[in-house]
Each structure stands twice: as C-alpha cells, then as structure tokens.
mmCIF file of C-alpha atoms and ligand atoms in Angstrom:
data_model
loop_
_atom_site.group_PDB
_atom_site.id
_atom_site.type_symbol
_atom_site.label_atom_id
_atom_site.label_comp_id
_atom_site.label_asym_id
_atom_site.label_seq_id
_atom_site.Cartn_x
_atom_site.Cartn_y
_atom_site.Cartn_z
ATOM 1 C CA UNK A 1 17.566 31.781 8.346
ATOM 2 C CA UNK A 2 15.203 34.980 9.212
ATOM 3 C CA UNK A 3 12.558 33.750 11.766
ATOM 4 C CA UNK A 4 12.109 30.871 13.774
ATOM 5 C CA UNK A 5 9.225 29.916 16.106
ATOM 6 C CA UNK A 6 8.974 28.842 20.014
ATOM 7 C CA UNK A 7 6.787 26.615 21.700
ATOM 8 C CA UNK A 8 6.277 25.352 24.980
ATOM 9 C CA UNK A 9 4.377 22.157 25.196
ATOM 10 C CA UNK A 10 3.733 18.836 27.314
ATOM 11 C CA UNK A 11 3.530 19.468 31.344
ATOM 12 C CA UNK A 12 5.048 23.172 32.272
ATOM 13 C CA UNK A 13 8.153 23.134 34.089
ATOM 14 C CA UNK A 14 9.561 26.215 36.213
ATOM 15 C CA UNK A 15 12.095 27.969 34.342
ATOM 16 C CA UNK A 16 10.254 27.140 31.140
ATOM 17 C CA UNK A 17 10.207 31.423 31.001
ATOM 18 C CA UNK A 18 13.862 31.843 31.602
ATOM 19 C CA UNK A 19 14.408 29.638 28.843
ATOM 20 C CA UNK A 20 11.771 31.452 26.270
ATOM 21 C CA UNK A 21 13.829 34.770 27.459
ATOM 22 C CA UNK A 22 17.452 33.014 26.557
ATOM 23 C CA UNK A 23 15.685 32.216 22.951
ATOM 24 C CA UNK A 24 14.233 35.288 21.999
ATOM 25 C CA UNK A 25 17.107 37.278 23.390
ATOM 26 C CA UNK A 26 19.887 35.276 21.918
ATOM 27 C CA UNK A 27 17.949 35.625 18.594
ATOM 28 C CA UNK A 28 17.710 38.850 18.614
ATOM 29 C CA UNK A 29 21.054 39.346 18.896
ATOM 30 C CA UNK A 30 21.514 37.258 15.957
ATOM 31 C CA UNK A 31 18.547 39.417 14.284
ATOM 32 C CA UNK A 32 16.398 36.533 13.978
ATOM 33 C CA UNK A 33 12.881 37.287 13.828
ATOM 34 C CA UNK A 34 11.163 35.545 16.607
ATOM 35 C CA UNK A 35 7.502 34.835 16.428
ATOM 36 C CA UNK A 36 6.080 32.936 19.648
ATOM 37 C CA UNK A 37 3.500 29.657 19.152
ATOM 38 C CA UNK A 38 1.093 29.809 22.369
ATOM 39 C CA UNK A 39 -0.807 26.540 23.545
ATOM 40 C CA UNK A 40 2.550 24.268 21.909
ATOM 41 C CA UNK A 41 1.109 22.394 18.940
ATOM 42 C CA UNK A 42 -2.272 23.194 19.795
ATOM 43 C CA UNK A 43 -0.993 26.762 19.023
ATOM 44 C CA UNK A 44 0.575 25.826 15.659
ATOM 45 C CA UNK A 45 -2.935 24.369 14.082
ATOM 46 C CA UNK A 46 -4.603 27.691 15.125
ATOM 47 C CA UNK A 47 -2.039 30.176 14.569
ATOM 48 C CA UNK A 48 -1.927 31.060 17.636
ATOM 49 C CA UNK A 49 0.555 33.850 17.383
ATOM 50 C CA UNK A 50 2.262 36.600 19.170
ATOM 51 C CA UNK A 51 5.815 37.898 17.411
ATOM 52 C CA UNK A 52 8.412 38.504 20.364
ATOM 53 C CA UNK A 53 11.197 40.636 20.677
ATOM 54 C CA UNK A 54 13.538 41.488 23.521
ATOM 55 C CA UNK A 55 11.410 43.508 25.763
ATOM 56 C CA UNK A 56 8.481 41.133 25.265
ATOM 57 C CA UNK A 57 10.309 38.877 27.677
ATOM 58 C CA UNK A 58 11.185 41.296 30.390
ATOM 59 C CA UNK A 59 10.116 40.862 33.719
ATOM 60 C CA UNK A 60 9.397 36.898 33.091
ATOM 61 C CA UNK A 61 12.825 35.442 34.344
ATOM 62 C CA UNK A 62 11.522 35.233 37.998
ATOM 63 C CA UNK A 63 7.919 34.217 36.840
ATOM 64 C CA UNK A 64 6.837 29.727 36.984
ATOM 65 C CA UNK A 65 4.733 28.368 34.563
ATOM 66 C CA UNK A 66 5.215 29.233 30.903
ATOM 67 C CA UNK A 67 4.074 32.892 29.040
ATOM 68 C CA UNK A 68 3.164 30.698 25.987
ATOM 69 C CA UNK A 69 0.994 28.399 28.134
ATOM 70 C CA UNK A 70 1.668 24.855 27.127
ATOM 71 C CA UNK A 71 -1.066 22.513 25.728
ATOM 72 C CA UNK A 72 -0.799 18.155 24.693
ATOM 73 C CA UNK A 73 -2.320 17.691 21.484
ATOM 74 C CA UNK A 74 -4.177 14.630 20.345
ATOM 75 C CA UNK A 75 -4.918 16.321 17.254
ATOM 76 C CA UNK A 76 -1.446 17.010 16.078
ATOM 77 C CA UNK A 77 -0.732 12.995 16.667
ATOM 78 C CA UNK A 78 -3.340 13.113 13.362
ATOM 79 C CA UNK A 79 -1.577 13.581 9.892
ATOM 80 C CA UNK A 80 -4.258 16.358 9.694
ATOM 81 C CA UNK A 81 -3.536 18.299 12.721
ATOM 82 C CA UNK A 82 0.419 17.761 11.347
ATOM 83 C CA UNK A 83 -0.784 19.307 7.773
ATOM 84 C CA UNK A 84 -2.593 22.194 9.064
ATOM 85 C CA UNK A 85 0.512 23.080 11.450
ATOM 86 C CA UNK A 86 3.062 23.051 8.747
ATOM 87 C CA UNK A 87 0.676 24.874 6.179
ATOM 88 C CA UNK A 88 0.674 27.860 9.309
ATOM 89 C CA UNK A 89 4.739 27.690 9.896
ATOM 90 C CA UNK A 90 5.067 28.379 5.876
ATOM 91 C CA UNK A 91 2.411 30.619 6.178
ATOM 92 C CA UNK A 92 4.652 32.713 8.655
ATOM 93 C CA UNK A 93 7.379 32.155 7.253
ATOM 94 C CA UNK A 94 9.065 30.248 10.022
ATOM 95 C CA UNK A 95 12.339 28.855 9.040
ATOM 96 C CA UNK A 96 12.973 26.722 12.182
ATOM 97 C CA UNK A 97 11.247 25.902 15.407
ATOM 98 C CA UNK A 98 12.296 25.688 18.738
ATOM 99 C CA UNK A 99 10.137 23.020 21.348
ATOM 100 C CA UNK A 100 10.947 23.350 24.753
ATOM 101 C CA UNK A 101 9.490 20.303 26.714
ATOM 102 C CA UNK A 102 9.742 16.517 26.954
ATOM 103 C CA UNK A 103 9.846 13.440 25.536
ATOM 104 C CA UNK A 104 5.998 13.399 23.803
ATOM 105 C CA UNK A 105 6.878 16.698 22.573
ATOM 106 C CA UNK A 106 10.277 15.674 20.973
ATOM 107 C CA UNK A 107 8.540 13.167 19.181
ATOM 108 C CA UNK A 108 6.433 16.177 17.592
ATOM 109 C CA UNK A 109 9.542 17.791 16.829
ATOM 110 C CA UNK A 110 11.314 14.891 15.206
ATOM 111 C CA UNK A 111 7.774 14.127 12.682
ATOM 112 C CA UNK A 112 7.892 17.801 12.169
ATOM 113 C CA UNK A 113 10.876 18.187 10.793
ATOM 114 C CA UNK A 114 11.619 14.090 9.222
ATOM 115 C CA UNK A 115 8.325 13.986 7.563
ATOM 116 C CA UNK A 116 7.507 17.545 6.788
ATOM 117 C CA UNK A 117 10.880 19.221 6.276
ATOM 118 C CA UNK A 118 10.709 21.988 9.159
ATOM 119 C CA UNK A 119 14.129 22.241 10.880
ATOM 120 C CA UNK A 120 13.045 21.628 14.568
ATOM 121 C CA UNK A 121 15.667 22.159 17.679
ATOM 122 C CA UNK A 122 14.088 20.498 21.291
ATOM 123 C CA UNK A 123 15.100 22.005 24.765
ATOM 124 C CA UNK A 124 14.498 19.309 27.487
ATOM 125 C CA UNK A 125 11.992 21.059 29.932
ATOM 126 C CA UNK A 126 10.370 18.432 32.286
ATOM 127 C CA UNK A 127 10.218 18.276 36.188
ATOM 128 C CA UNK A 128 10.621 14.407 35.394
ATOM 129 C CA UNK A 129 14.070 14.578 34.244
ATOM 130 C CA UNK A 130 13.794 11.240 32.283
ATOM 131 C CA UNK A 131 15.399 12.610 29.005
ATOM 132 C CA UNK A 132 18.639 11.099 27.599
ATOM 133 C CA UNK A 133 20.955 13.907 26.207
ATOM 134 C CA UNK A 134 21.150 16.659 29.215
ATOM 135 C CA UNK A 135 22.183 15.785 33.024
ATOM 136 C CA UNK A 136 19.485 18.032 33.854
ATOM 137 C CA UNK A 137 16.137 19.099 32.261
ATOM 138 C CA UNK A 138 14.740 22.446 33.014
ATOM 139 C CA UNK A 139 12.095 22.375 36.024
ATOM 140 C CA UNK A 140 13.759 19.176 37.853
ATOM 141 C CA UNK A 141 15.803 21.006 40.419
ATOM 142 C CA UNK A 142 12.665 23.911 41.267
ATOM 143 C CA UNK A 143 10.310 20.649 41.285
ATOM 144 C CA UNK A 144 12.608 18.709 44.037
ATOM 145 C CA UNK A 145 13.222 21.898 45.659
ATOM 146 C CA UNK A 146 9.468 22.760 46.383
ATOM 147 C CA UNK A 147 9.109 18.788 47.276
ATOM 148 C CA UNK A 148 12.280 19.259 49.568
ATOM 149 C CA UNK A 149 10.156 22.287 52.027
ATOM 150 C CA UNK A 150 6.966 19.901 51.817
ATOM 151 C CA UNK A 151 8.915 16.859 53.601
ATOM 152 C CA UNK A 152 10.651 19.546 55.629
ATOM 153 C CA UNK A 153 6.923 20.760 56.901
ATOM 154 C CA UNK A 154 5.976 16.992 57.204
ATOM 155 C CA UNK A 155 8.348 16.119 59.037
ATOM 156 C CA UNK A 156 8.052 18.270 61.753
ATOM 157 C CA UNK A 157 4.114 17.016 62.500
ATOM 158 C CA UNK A 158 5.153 13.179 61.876
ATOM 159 C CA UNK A 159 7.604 14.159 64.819
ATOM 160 C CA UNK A 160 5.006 15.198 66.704
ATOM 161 C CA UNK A 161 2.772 12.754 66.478
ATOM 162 C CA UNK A 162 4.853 9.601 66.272
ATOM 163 C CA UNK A 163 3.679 8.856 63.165
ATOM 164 C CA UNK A 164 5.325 7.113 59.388
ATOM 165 C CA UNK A 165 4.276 9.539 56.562
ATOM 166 C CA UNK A 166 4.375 8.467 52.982
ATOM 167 C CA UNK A 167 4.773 11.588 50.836
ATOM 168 C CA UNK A 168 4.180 11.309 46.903
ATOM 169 C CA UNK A 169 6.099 12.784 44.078
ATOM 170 C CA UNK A 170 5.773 13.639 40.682
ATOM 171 C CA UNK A 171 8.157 11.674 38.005
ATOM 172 C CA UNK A 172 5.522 9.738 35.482
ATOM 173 C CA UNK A 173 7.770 6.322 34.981
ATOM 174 C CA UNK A 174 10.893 7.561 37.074
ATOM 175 C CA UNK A 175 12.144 8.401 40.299
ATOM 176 C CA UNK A 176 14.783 10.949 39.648
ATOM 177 C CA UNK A 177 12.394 13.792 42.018
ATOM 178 C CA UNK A 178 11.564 10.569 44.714
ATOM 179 C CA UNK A 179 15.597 10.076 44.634
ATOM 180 C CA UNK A 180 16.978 13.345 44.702
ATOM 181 C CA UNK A 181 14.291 15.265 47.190
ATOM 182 C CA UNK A 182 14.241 12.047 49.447
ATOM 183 C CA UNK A 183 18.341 11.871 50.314
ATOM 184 C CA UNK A 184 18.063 15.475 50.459
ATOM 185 C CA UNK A 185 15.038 15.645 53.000
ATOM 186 C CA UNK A 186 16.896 12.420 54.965
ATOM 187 C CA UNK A 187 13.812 10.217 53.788
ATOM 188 C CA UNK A 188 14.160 6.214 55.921
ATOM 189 C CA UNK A 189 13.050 5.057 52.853
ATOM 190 C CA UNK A 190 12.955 6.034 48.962
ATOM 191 C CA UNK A 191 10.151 3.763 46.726
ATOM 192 C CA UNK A 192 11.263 4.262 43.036
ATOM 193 C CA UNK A 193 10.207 2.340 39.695
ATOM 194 C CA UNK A 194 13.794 2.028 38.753
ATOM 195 C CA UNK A 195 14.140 -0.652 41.741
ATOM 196 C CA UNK A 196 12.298 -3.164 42.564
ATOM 197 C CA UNK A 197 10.313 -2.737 46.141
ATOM 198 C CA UNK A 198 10.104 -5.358 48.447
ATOM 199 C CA UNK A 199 7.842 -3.838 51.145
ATOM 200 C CA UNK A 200 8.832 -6.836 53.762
ATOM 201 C CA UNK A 201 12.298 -5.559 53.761
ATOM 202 C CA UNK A 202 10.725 -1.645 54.071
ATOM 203 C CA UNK A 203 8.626 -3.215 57.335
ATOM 204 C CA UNK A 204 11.294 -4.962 58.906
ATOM 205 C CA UNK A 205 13.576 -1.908 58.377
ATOM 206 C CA UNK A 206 10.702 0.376 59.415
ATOM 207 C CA UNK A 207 10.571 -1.957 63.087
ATOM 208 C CA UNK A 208 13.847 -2.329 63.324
ATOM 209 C CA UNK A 209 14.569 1.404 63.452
ATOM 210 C CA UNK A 210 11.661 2.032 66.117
ATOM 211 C CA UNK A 211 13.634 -0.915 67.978
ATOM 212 C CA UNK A 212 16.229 1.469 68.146
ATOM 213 C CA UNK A 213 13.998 4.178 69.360
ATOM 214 C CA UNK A 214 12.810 5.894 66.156
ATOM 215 C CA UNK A 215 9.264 7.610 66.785
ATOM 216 C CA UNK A 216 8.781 8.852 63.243
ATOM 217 C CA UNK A 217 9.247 8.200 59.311
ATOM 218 C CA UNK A 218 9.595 9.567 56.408
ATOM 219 C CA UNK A 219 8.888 7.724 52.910
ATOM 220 C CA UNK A 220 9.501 9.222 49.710
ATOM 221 C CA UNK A 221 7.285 7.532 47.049
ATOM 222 C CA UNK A 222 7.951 8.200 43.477
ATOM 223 C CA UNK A 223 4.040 8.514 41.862
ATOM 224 C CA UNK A 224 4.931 5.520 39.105
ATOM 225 C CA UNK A 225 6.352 2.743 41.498
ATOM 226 C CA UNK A 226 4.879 -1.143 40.772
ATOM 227 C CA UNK A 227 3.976 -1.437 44.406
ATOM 228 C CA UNK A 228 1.016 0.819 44.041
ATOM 229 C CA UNK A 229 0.620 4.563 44.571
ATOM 230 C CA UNK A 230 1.552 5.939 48.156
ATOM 231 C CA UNK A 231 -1.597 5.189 49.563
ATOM 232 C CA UNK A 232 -1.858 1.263 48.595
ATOM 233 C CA UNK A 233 1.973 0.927 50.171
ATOM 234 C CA UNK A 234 0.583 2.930 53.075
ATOM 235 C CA UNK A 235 -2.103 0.029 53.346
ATOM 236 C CA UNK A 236 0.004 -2.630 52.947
ATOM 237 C CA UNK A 237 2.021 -1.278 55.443
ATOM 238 C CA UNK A 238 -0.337 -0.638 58.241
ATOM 239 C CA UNK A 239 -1.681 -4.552 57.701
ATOM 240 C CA UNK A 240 1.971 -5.163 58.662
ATOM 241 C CA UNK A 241 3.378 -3.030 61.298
ATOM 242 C CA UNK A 242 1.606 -0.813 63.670
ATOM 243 C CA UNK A 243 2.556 2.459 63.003
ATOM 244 C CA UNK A 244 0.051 5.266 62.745
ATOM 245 C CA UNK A 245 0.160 6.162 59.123
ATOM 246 C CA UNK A 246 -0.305 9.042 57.211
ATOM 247 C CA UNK A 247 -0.199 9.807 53.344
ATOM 248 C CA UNK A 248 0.655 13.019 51.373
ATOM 249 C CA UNK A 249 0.315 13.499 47.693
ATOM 250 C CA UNK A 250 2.222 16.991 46.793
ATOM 251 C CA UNK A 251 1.052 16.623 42.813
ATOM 252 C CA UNK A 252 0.911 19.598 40.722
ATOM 253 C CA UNK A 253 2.494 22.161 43.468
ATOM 254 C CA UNK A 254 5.756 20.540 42.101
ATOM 255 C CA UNK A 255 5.164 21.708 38.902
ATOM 256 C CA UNK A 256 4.477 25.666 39.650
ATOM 257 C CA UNK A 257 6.496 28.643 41.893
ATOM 258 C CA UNK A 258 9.603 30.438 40.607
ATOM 259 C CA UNK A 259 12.369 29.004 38.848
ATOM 260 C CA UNK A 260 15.474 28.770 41.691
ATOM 261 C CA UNK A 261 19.022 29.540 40.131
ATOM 262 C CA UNK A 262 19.939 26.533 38.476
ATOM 263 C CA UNK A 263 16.322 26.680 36.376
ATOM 264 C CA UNK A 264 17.015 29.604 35.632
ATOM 265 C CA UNK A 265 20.538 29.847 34.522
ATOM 266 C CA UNK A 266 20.102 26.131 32.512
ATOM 267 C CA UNK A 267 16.934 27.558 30.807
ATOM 268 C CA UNK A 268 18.879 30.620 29.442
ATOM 269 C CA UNK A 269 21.631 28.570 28.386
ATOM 270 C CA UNK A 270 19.894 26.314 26.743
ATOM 271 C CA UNK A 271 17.898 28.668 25.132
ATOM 272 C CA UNK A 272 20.617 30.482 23.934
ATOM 273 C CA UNK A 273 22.338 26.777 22.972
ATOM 274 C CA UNK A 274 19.361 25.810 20.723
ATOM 275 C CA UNK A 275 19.307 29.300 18.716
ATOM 276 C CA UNK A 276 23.676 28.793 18.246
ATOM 277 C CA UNK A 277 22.375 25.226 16.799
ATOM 278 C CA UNK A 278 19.927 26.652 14.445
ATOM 279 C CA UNK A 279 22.543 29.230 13.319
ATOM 280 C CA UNK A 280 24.909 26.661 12.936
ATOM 281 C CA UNK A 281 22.427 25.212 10.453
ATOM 282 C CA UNK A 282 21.946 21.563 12.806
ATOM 283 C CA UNK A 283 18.076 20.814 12.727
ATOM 284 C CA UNK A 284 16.695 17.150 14.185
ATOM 285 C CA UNK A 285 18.557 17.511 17.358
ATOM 286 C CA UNK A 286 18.174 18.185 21.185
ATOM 287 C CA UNK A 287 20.357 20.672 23.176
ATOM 288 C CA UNK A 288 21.066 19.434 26.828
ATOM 289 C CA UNK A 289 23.854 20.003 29.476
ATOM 290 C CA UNK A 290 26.361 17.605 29.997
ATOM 291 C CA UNK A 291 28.737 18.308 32.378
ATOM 292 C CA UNK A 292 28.596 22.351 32.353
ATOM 293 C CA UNK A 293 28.493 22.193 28.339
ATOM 294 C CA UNK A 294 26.303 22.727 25.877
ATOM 295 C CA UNK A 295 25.859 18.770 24.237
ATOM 296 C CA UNK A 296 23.864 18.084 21.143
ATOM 297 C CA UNK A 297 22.019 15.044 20.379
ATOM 298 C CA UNK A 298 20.007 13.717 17.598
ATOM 299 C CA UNK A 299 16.242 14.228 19.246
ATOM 300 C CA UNK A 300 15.351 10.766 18.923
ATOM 301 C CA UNK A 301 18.054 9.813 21.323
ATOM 302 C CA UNK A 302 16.175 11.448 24.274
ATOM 303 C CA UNK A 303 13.811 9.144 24.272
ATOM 304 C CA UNK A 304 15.490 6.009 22.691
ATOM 305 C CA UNK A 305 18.113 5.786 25.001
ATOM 306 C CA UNK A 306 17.494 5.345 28.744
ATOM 307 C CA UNK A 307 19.069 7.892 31.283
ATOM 308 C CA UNK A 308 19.882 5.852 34.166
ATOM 309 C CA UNK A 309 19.550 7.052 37.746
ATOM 310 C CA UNK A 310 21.974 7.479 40.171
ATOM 311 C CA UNK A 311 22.281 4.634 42.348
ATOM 312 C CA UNK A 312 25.682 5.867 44.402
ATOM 313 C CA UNK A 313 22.790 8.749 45.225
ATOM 314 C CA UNK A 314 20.203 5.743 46.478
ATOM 315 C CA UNK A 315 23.186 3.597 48.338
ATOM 316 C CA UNK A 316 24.348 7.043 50.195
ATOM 317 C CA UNK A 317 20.605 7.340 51.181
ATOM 318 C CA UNK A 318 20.384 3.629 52.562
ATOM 319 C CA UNK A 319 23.774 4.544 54.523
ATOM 320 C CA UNK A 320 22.275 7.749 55.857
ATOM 321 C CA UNK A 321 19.196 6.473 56.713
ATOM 322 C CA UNK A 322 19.907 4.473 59.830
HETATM 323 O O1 F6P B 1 5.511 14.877 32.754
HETATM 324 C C1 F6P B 1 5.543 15.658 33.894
HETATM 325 C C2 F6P B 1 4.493 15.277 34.853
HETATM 326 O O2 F6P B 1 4.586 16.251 35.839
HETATM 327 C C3 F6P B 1 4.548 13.872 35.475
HETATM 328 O O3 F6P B 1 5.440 13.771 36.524
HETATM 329 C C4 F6P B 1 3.109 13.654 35.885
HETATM 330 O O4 F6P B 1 2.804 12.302 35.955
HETATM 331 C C5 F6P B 1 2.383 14.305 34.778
HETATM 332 O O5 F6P B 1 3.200 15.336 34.303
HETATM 333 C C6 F6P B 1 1.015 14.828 35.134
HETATM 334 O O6 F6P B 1 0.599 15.653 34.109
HETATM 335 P P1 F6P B 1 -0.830 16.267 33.866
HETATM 336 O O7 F6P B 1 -1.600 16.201 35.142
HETATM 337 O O8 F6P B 1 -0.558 17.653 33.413
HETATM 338 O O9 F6P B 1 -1.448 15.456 32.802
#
C-alpha cells in the first residue's frame, strides 16, 4: 500500500473538509501518498487530480462544503464511465480509494472494488443520516443545527402574528433532521415518512391546543412525507381549521455553513478510521461510529439494512408538545 485516493461525492455535507483533513493527515503519518479525486466520480473519468499532503489541508477544518467539490455521476452508472475510471486509478497508481458520502455513492464504491478489483473504504457523509453502520453520518448534526436557528427565527414572527407555520426539512426518504431539529426547536407537531400522518388527528390536536389558549404553531415537516410536501399539508390544513398559515422551505441552507464540533471531530475520526482500515488491509467496507467507536461494516450493509429512527425521541416530543 503506497497511495490511495479521496473523493467526495453525492450531496456535500458540512464537515465533509474535516474529514478530507483526518484522511490525508492520518496518511501521511502512515507515509501514504495521498492524491485527491475532485468532482467524486465525475473526477475519476477525467483525472481530475490534485496530490495532497498535510499542509494542503490547513486552514479547511472550519470551512462547509467540500475542497474536492462533490459531483453525481450518471456516467459512472455506465460500464464505460466505470472502465475509464479504473483505467485512471491504475494509471496513478492508486492502491485504494477512500469515498466519503452516502448511500448512491457506496454503491460506486462497492462496483468499484467487487467488479473491478480496487480496494474501496466509504465514510458516511450525508445531512440525511439514513445510512446503516454509523449512529451518525457526517453533516447531520451541522444540518439540524442550522434548521434548529431557522425554527428559532420562525418562531418568534408566528408568535407575533398568531399564526401555524409549517417549516420544511431536508432528509430525501427520512425524517431523522424533521425528528431531531423538531423536539429540539419544541415543534407541536413532527410530519415524518417513517410514520404514517393522519392530518385529522394533527387538526384536532392543532384546535385543541388553541382551546387551551395556544396562539401559535410550529410544524416540522420532513421534505419526503406521503402526505405531500409542506405546502399541500399546509392546504389541507387551512380547508380544515382556521388558522392563518404560513409555509417555510429551509432547502439547501441545511446543507452549507461550518461544520459545529461534533462534524468536525466525527469527520476526523472517521477519516483517520478509514485510512487504519486500509492499513489493516480491509477493503469493501464502511467505517461509521457506533457508540463512541470506530465500527466497520461491509458497505453494502449501509444501504441493505434499514437504520431505524428513534421513536422514544418522537414519543418525548408528543409528551412535550402539549
Ligand atoms: O441526500 C442529501 C439531500 O440533501 C437530501 O436531503 C435532498 O433531498 C437532496 O440531497 C437534494 O439534493 P440536490 O438538490 O443536490 O440534488
């Protein structure tokens, strides 16, 4: 083992950087030969190159986004986009690669190195959080976080004006971000795809509570809910109850800013985990964090098995929420 690549692909996550910093410095220390892949797989197909050694990542652990920008290839789904990728990597004499993203990307990773022979490591880095294998990906806890000071804000002119505000998150086909930035912001109500929504019960509730005297609302809707996006359930609502409504869709904002200190630190480590793998000669796998430690996974498993949300999280919500 002399060089190995890194990649960042799929949606960018903040701490993304810290993690790229964890890899190249941890290989360095293990003088490894580190060669960054901008663009992810777009990147590979053009050799899109820039080698990377220990001062090359200084100054980037505070930065959001990714240095190696971050690209979703249709053309690498091709066999030929796949050949002309692994022709570069032995071209550069890459003995391993390193993909930090999520689930699309693992699948990549896995063809990469099952069909082509090129030992690949993944590094869960999604704001989603919907990988199997790591109690946390990289970018979750920065993504709720920035969702967290948008209800905050919201909820100070729903106050004002009496009114019920639906706010939208991120989280593709999961409501980890809806769960864990709505109990945190004291949402009335959190709409998630992982349970089912009956929006009678969410009017009744919604009356009952200004019954009781409640003015204002907050609803936390998670983006890939079967109800319907914030602004159908804010529809369906108003034809129900009459509260003045309002809707706001916080999209992409999640995804950008600084990495906070659990980002951070998690990106490092796992950057540093997934070099310790490769030295350890383990290819096909995923390093996540389970429990404070380092756990590795076979990569298929991230997206095979199903990481379940925490529904003690959701009940404590439905007893705060009163
Ligand atoms: O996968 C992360 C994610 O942020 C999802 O929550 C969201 O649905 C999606 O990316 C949007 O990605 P893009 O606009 O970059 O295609």
């Amino acid at each position: 083992m002399r060089k190995i690549g890194v990649l960042t692909s799929g949606g960018d996550a903040s701490g993304m950087n810290p993690c790229i910093r964890g890899v190249v410095r941890a290989a360095t220390q293990e003088e490894l030969e580190v060669v960054g892949i901008r663009r992810g797989y777009a990147g590979l197909i053009e050799q899109d190159i820039q080698p990377m050694d220990a001062s090359s990542v200084s100054g980037i652990i505070c930065q959001g986004g990714t240095i190696l920008k971050t690209a979703r290839s249709d053309y690498f789904m091709q066999q030929e986009g796949q050949r002309k990728a692994v022709d570069n990597i032995r071209k550069m004499g890459i003995d391993a690669l390193v993909v930090i993203g999520g689930d699309g990307s693992f699948k990549g990773a896995k063809m990469l190195d099952e069909v082509w022979g090129v030992p690949t490591v993944g590094i869960p880095a999604t704001i989603d959080n919907d990988i199997w294998g790591t109690d946390f990906t990289i970018g979750f806890m920065s993504a709720v976080n920035t969702a967290l000071e948008a209800i905050d804000k919201i909820r100070d002119t729903a106050t004002s004006h009496n009114r019920l505000f639906l706010i939208e998150v991120m989280g593709r086909t999961s409501g980890f971000i809806a769960l864990w930035a709505g109990v945190a912001g004291g949402a009335e109500d959190i709409v998630i795809p992982e349970i089912p929504t009956n929006l009678d019960s969410i009017c009744a509730k919604l009356e009952e509570g200004r019954r009781r005297g409640k003015t204002s609302s907050i609803m936390v809707v998670a983006e890939g809910d079967e109800a319907g996006n914030a602004f159908e359930i804010a529809s369906k609502i108003e034809q129900t109850i009459h509260y003045e409504v309002r809707v706001a869709v916080l999209g992409h904002m999640q995804r950008g800013g600084a990495p906070g200190v659990w980002d951070r630190i998690l990106g490092m480590k796992l950057g540093k985990g997934a070099v310790d793998v490769i030295c350890e000669g383990k290819r096909n796998v995923m390093v996540g964090l389970v429990n404070g430690k380092i756990k590795v996974s076979p990569i298929e498993d991230s997206w095979k098995r199903k990481k379940e949300i925490d529904l003690e999280l959701y009940r404590l919500n439905q007893i705060m929420a009163t």
